[in-house]
Amino acid sequence: LSSSSAASDVYKRQGLGSYHSAGMAIDINPDQNPQVRMDGTVLVGNKWEPGVNPYSIGRDSDVVKAFGKYGWTWGAMFSTKDYMHFEW
């Protein structure tokens, strides 16, 4: 783990609730696990390199398996891929 976030600064500034602010979501290593639009535009973070970068979360990684075991959804399943994001 190189970094994590459990609260969204955007939501805090706008006074809105979110899964993050409710403690129901976490972002893990956002620099190595970006949020990417369907067209490939990176919104947050840098390059996703599972198998090369030990901080990038791979599809079959222990992190995905552990969160999935407890009912959490990985953001890689979203239309805008959010590789850093897990929510319950």
CSV table of C-alpha atoms in Angstrom, one decimal, residues 41-79:
chain,number,residue,atom,x,y,z
A,41,THR,CA,-8.6,9.6,-21.0
A,42,VAL,CA,-7.1,9.3,-17.6
A,43,LEU,CA,-9.0,11.5,-15.1
A,44,VAL,CA,-7.0,10.7,-11.9
A,45,GLY,CA,-3.7,8.9,-11.4
A,46,ASN,CA,-1.1,7.7,-13.8
A,47,LYS,CA,-0.4,4.4,-15.6
A,48,TRP,CA,-2.0,1.1,-14.6
A,49,GLU,CA,0.6,-1.6,-14.8
A,50,PRO,CA,-0.5,-4.7,-12.8
A,51,GLY,CA,2.3,-7.4,-12.9
A,52,VAL,CA,4.9,-4.7,-13.5
A,53,ASN,CA,4.1,-2.1,-10.7
A,54,PRO,CA,3.5,-3.8,-7.4
A,55,TYR,CA,1.1,-1.0,-6.3
A,56,SER,CA,-1.2,-1.5,-9.4
A,57,ILE,CA,-4.1,-3.7,-8.5
A,58,GLY,CA,-4.5,-6.6,-10.9
A,59,ARG,CA,-7.8,-8.3,-11.8
A,60,ASP,CA,-6.9,-11.6,-10.0
A,61,SER,CA,-5.0,-9.9,-7.1
A,62,ASP,CA,-5.4,-10.7,-3.5
A,63,VAL,CA,-6.7,-7.2,-2.9
A,64,VAL,CA,-9.6,-7.8,-5.3
A,65,LYS,CA,-10.3,-11.2,-3.9
A,66,ALA,CA,-10.3,-10.0,-0.3
A,67,PHE,CA,-12.6,-7.1,-0.9
A,68,GLY,CA,-14.9,-9.3,-3.1
A,69,LYS,CA,-15.1,-11.9,-0.3
A,70,TYR,CA,-16.8,-9.3,1.9
A,71,GLY,CA,-19.2,-8.0,-0.8
A,72,TRP,CA,-17.2,-4.9,-2.0
A,73,THR,CA,-17.4,-3.9,-5.6
A,74,TRP,CA,-14.2,-3.0,-7.5
A,75,GLY,CA,-14.4,0.2,-9.6
A,76,ALA,CA,-12.7,-1.6,-12.6
A,77,MET,CA,-16.2,-3.0,-13.2
A,78,PHE,CA,-17.6,0.5,-13.8
A,79,SER,CA,-18.0,2.1,-17.4
